[in-house]
Coordinates of C-alpha atoms in Angstrom, one line a residue:
M20 CA 122.0 94.7 114.6
T21 CA 119.2 97.0 115.9
D22 CA 115.6 95.9 116.2
S23 CA 114.5 98.4 113.5
L24 CA 117.0 97.1 111.0
K25 CA 115.9 93.5 111.8
L26 CA 112.3 94.5 111.2
C27 CA 113.3 96.1 107.8
I28 CA 115.0 92.8 106.8
L29 CA 112.0 90.8 107.9
A30 CA 109.6 93.1 105.9
S31 CA 111.8 92.8 102.9
L32 CA 111.9 89.0 103.0
T33 CA 108.2 88.8 103.5
S34 CA 107.5 91.1 100.5
R35 CA 109.9 89.2 98.3
A36 CA 108.3 85.9 99.3
E37 CA 104.8 87.2 98.7
F38 CA 105.5 88.5 95.2
M39 CA 108.0 85.9 94.1
P40 CA 106.5 84.1 91.0
S41 CA 106.1 80.4 91.4
D42 CA 107.5 77.9 88.8
D43 CA 104.1 77.3 87.3
R44 CA 103.7 81.0 86.4
L45 CA 106.9 81.0 84.3
T46 CA 107.2 80.3 80.6
V47 CA 110.2 80.0 78.3
D48 CA 111.2 83.1 76.3
P49 CA 114.2 82.6 74.1
A50 CA 114.5 86.4 73.6
R51 CA 115.3 86.9 77.3
P52 CA 118.6 86.0 79.1
G53 CA 118.0 82.7 80.8
G54 CA 115.0 82.0 78.5
R55 CA 112.4 82.6 81.2
R56 CA 109.3 84.9 81.0
D57 CA 106.5 85.5 83.5
A58 CA 103.1 84.3 82.6
L59 CA 101.7 87.7 83.6
D60 CA 103.9 89.3 81.0
A61 CA 102.4 87.0 78.4
Q62 CA 99.0 88.4 79.2
A63 CA 100.2 92.1 79.2
P64 CA 98.5 93.0 75.8
H65 CA 95.2 92.0 77.3
A66 CA 95.7 93.7 80.6
P67 CA 94.0 97.1 79.8
S68 CA 90.8 95.5 78.6
H69 CA 90.7 93.3 81.7
A70 CA 91.3 96.3 84.0
F71 CA 88.5 98.3 82.2
D72 CA 86.1 95.4 82.5
D73 CA 86.8 95.0 86.2
A74 CA 86.4 98.8 86.8
R75 CA 83.1 98.8 84.9
R76 CA 81.8 95.8 86.8
I77 CA 82.7 97.3 90.2
A78 CA 81.1 100.6 89.2
R79 CA 77.9 98.8 88.1
F80 CA 77.8 96.8 91.4
R81 CA 78.2 100.0 93.5
W82 CA 75.4 101.8 91.7
S83 CA 73.1 98.8 92.1
V84 CA 73.8 98.7 95.8
R85 CA 73.1 102.5 96.2
L86 CA 70.0 102.3 94.2
T87 CA 68.7 99.3 96.2
W88 CA 69.5 101.3 99.4
L89 CA 67.5 104.3 98.2
L90 CA 64.6 102.2 97.1
L91 CA 64.4 100.4 100.5
L92 CA 64.8 103.7 102.4
G93 CA 62.1 105.3 100.3
A94 CA 59.8 102.3 101.0
I95 CA 60.4 102.7 104.8
I96 CA 59.8 106.5 104.6
G97 CA 56.6 106.0 102.5
T98 CA 55.3 103.4 105.0
L99 CA 55.9 105.6 108.0
S100 CA 54.4 108.7 106.2
G101 CA 51.1 106.7 105.8
T102 CA 50.8 106.2 109.5
G103 CA 50.0 109.8 110.2
L104 CA 53.2 110.9 111.9
D105 CA 53.2 114.4 113.5
F106 CA 56.3 115.8 111.8
S107 CA 55.9 119.2 113.5
L108 CA 56.4 117.4 116.9
I109 CA 59.5 115.7 115.5
A110 CA 60.9 119.0 114.4
K111 CA 60.2 120.5 117.8
K112 CA 61.8 117.7 119.8
L113 CA 64.6 116.8 117.5
P114 CA 67.1 119.5 118.8
F115 CA 66.7 118.0 122.3
L116 CA 67.3 114.5 121.1
L117 CA 70.4 115.7 119.2
G118 CA 71.7 117.4 122.3
A119 CA 71.4 121.0 121.1
H120 CA 70.2 121.9 124.6
L121 CA 71.6 121.0 128.0
S122 CA 69.7 119.0 130.6
P123 CA 68.1 120.8 133.5
D124 CA 71.2 120.2 135.6
G125 CA 73.5 121.7 133.0
F126 CA 74.9 118.5 131.6
I127 CA 74.8 117.1 128.0
Q128 CA 71.9 115.0 127.1
G129 CA 70.5 113.0 124.1
A130 CA 72.8 111.7 121.4
P131 CA 76.0 113.4 122.7
L132 CA 75.6 111.7 126.1
T133 CA 75.0 108.4 124.3
V134 CA 78.2 108.9 122.3
L135 CA 80.2 109.9 125.4
I136 CA 79.1 106.8 127.3
T137 CA 79.9 104.6 124.3
V138 CA 83.4 106.1 123.8
I139 CA 84.4 105.7 127.5
S140 CA 83.0 102.2 127.5
I141 CA 85.0 101.3 124.3
T142 CA 88.2 102.6 125.9
C143 CA 87.8 100.6 129.1
C144 CA 86.5 97.6 127.1
A145 CA 89.6 97.6 124.9
V146 CA 91.9 97.6 128.0
I147 CA 90.0 94.7 129.6
G148 CA 89.9 92.8 126.4
V149 CA 93.6 92.9 125.8
L150 CA 94.4 91.8 129.4
V151 CA 91.8 89.0 129.3
A152 CA 93.0 87.8 125.9
W153 CA 96.6 87.8 127.3
G154 CA 95.4 85.7 130.2
R155 CA 93.6 83.3 127.8
M156 CA 96.8 82.7 125.9
S157 CA 99.0 82.5 129.0
S158 CA 100.8 79.4 130.1
N159 CA 100.3 80.4 133.7
P160 CA 97.4 78.3 135.2
I161 CA 96.3 81.1 137.5
G162 CA 96.1 83.7 134.8
F163 CA 94.4 81.3 132.4
A164 CA 91.9 80.3 135.1
A165 CA 91.1 83.9 136.0
A166 CA 90.6 84.9 132.3
T167 CA 88.3 81.9 131.5
F168 CA 86.3 82.4 134.7
Y169 CA 85.8 86.1 133.9
G170 CA 84.8 85.4 130.3
S171 CA 82.4 82.6 131.3
L172 CA 80.7 84.8 134.0
F173 CA 80.1 87.9 132.0
R174 CA 79.2 86.1 128.8
G175 CA 76.9 83.8 130.6
T176 CA 74.7 86.4 132.3
P177 CA 72.4 89.1 130.7
L178 CA 73.8 92.6 130.3
M179 CA 70.6 94.1 131.8
L180 CA 71.0 92.0 134.9
Q181 CA 74.6 93.1 135.2
V182 CA 73.6 96.8 135.0
L183 CA 70.9 96.3 137.7
V184 CA 73.3 94.4 140.0
I185 CA 75.9 97.1 139.8
Y186 CA 73.5 100.0 140.2
L187 CA 70.9 98.5 142.6
A188 CA 72.5 95.5 144.4
L189 CA 76.0 96.8 145.2
P190 CA 74.8 99.7 147.4
Q191 CA 73.6 97.0 149.8
V192 CA 77.2 96.1 150.5
G193 CA 78.3 99.8 150.7
I194 CA 79.4 100.2 147.1
V195 CA 77.5 103.2 145.6
M196 CA 78.1 104.4 142.1
G197 CA 76.3 107.0 140.0
P198 CA 74.1 105.9 137.0
I199 CA 76.6 106.8 134.3
T200 CA 79.5 105.1 136.2
S201 CA 77.4 102.0 136.7
G202 CA 76.4 101.9 133.0
V203 CA 80.0 102.4 131.8
L204 CA 81.2 99.7 134.2
A205 CA 78.6 97.2 133.1
L206 CA 79.2 97.8 129.4
S207 CA 82.9 97.6 129.8
L208 CA 82.9 94.4 131.8
N209 CA 80.3 92.7 129.5
Y210 CA 81.8 93.6 126.2
G211 CA 85.4 93.1 127.4
A212 CA 84.7 89.4 127.8
Y213 CA 83.5 89.2 124.1
L214 CA 86.3 91.4 122.8
A215 CA 88.9 89.2 124.6
E216 CA 87.8 86.2 122.5
T217 CA 88.0 88.4 119.3
I218 CA 91.5 89.5 120.1
R219 CA 92.6 86.0 121.0
G220 CA 91.2 84.6 117.7
G221 CA 93.0 87.4 115.7
V222 CA 96.3 86.7 117.3
L223 CA 96.1 83.0 116.8
A224 CA 95.2 83.5 113.1
V225 CA 98.6 85.0 112.4
P226 CA 100.8 82.2 111.0
H227 CA 103.3 80.9 113.5
A228 CA 106.0 81.2 110.9
Q229 CA 105.9 85.0 111.4
R230 CA 107.0 84.6 115.0
E231 CA 109.7 82.1 114.0
A232 CA 111.0 84.5 111.4
G233 CA 111.2 87.2 114.1
R234 CA 113.1 84.9 116.5
A235 CA 115.4 83.9 113.7
L236 CA 116.3 87.6 113.3
G237 CA 117.0 87.9 117.0
L238 CA 114.0 90.1 117.7
S239 CA 112.8 90.3 121.3
R240 CA 109.4 89.0 122.3
H241 CA 108.1 92.5 122.8
V242 CA 109.1 93.6 119.4
I243 CA 107.7 90.5 117.7
A244 CA 104.3 91.0 119.6
W245 CA 103.9 94.7 118.7
H246 CA 105.6 95.0 115.3
V247 CA 105.1 91.6 113.7
V248 CA 102.0 89.9 115.2
A249 CA 99.8 92.9 116.2
P250 CA 99.7 94.6 112.8
Q251 CA 98.7 91.3 111.1
A252 CA 96.2 90.4 113.8
L253 CA 94.4 93.6 113.4
R254 CA 93.2 92.5 110.0
F255 CA 91.2 89.7 111.7
I256 CA 90.3 91.7 114.8
I257 CA 88.8 94.8 113.3
P258 CA 85.6 93.4 111.6
P259 CA 84.2 91.5 114.6
A260 CA 85.4 94.2 117.1
G261 CA 83.7 96.9 115.0
S262 CA 80.4 94.9 115.2
L263 CA 80.8 94.7 119.0
F264 CA 81.3 98.4 119.3
V265 CA 78.2 99.1 117.1
S266 CA 76.2 96.8 119.4
M267 CA 77.7 98.6 122.4
L268 CA 76.4 101.9 121.0
K269 CA 72.9 100.5 120.9
D270 CA 73.1 98.7 124.3
S271 CA 74.1 102.0 125.9
S272 CA 70.4 102.7 125.9
L273 CA 70.2 100.4 128.9
V274 CA 71.5 103.2 131.1
S275 CA 68.1 104.8 130.6
L276 CA 66.9 102.4 133.3
M277 CA 68.8 104.4 135.8
G278 CA 67.4 107.8 134.7
V279 CA 70.3 108.9 132.6
W280 CA 69.1 111.6 130.1
E281 CA 70.5 109.8 127.0
L282 CA 68.8 109.3 123.7
N283 CA 66.5 106.4 124.6
F284 CA 65.4 108.0 127.9
L285 CA 64.5 111.3 126.2
A286 CA 62.6 109.6 123.4
Q287 CA 60.5 107.6 126.0
S288 CA 60.0 110.7 128.2
Y289 CA 58.8 112.9 125.3
G290 CA 56.6 110.1 124.0
R291 CA 55.0 109.6 127.4
S292 CA 54.4 113.4 127.9
T293 CA 52.8 113.9 124.4
Y294 CA 51.2 110.5 124.0
R295 CA 53.0 110.3 120.6
Y296 CA 55.4 107.3 121.1
M297 CA 55.6 106.5 117.4
E298 CA 57.2 109.9 116.4
M299 CA 59.7 109.9 119.3
L300 CA 60.8 106.3 119.1
V301 CA 61.1 106.3 115.3
T302 CA 63.2 109.5 115.5
A303 CA 65.5 107.9 118.1
A304 CA 65.8 104.8 116.0
A305 CA 66.8 107.0 113.0
I306 CA 69.5 108.8 115.1
Y307 CA 70.9 105.5 116.4
W308 CA 71.0 104.2 112.8
V309 CA 72.9 107.2 111.6
M310 CA 75.4 106.9 114.4
S311 CA 75.8 103.2 113.6
I312 CA 76.5 104.0 109.9
V313 CA 79.2 106.4 110.9
C314 CA 80.8 103.7 113.0
E315 CA 80.5 101.2 110.1
L316 CA 82.2 103.7 107.7
F317 CA 85.1 104.2 110.2
Q318 CA 85.4 100.4 110.5
A319 CA 85.5 100.0 106.7
R320 CA 88.4 102.5 106.5
L321 CA 90.3 100.6 109.2
E322 CA 89.7 97.3 107.4
K323 CA 91.0 98.8 104.2
R324 CA 94.0 100.3 105.9
Y325 CA 95.1 97.1 107.7
G326 CA 94.2 94.8 104.8
R327 CA 96.1 96.6 102.0
G328 CA 98.9 94.0 101.9
F329 CA 96.3 91.1 101.7
E330 CA 94.0 92.4 99.0
P331 CA 93.7 89.9 96.1
R332 CA 95.9 90.8 93.1
T333 CA 94.5 90.9 89.6
A334 CA 96.4 90.4 86.4
L335 CA 97.5 93.8 85.3

């Protein structure tokens, strides 16, 4: 029996077990063979009205949320407008903050550079997180000790200090790295320690019976890990991991300490040259917020995708 066929059998058994009605959801129906009738079938005449009420309640909730957002956003804009902001200056500097122009050395700057640093850091962080999580769950004492030592070190020291050590202190021992490389390395090492605990928690949240079912079908450990445990663990991993990546997007501003022409550095530079810090910093904050919202929407789609089989069922 091939691994793919065994996985199909396991998925079929899981689906049948999930939707199998329990005894307390059955009633007697003399008109049916065997005299049994599902309790949900008994509620079938009322199902359309229940579905309509649920849809109306959800729609009302969503409109209330949107209206509240608009009111709060309007309050913020109104408050800022009363502070005498120079909107002509914002319009003049906004293309530079958004990266529409290259830096003097011909490289990208502003928001695109912030996104680039974040994407590279997320990729490296994910690799580090998986390896460290594997070590945390390992029965090998050396691997377990190395993983716990790494996690304790990088979660127990400030991120800014790690950035400065990598960029300023390592050259004393002959290790010299550029500002972008130093920033990416510091972000990856720091957030990799946190992501490892998130991945470990997600894997341990998968019921042990899933692994036992895979072994009962004769699946290899590799197949069980990637095709049985991982898809279910992602449901628990994605929400906290998404929050970590949004935080990484904002913490990428720390590379401005090393003179990288990213969003925060440009906002401070323009504020210093024009003596209008409020306009530049508020604009940078708005851009960071928009980028964070995009990340949150992407996270919500992933949560919906990997949580489809676990959504609560209503009586239809």
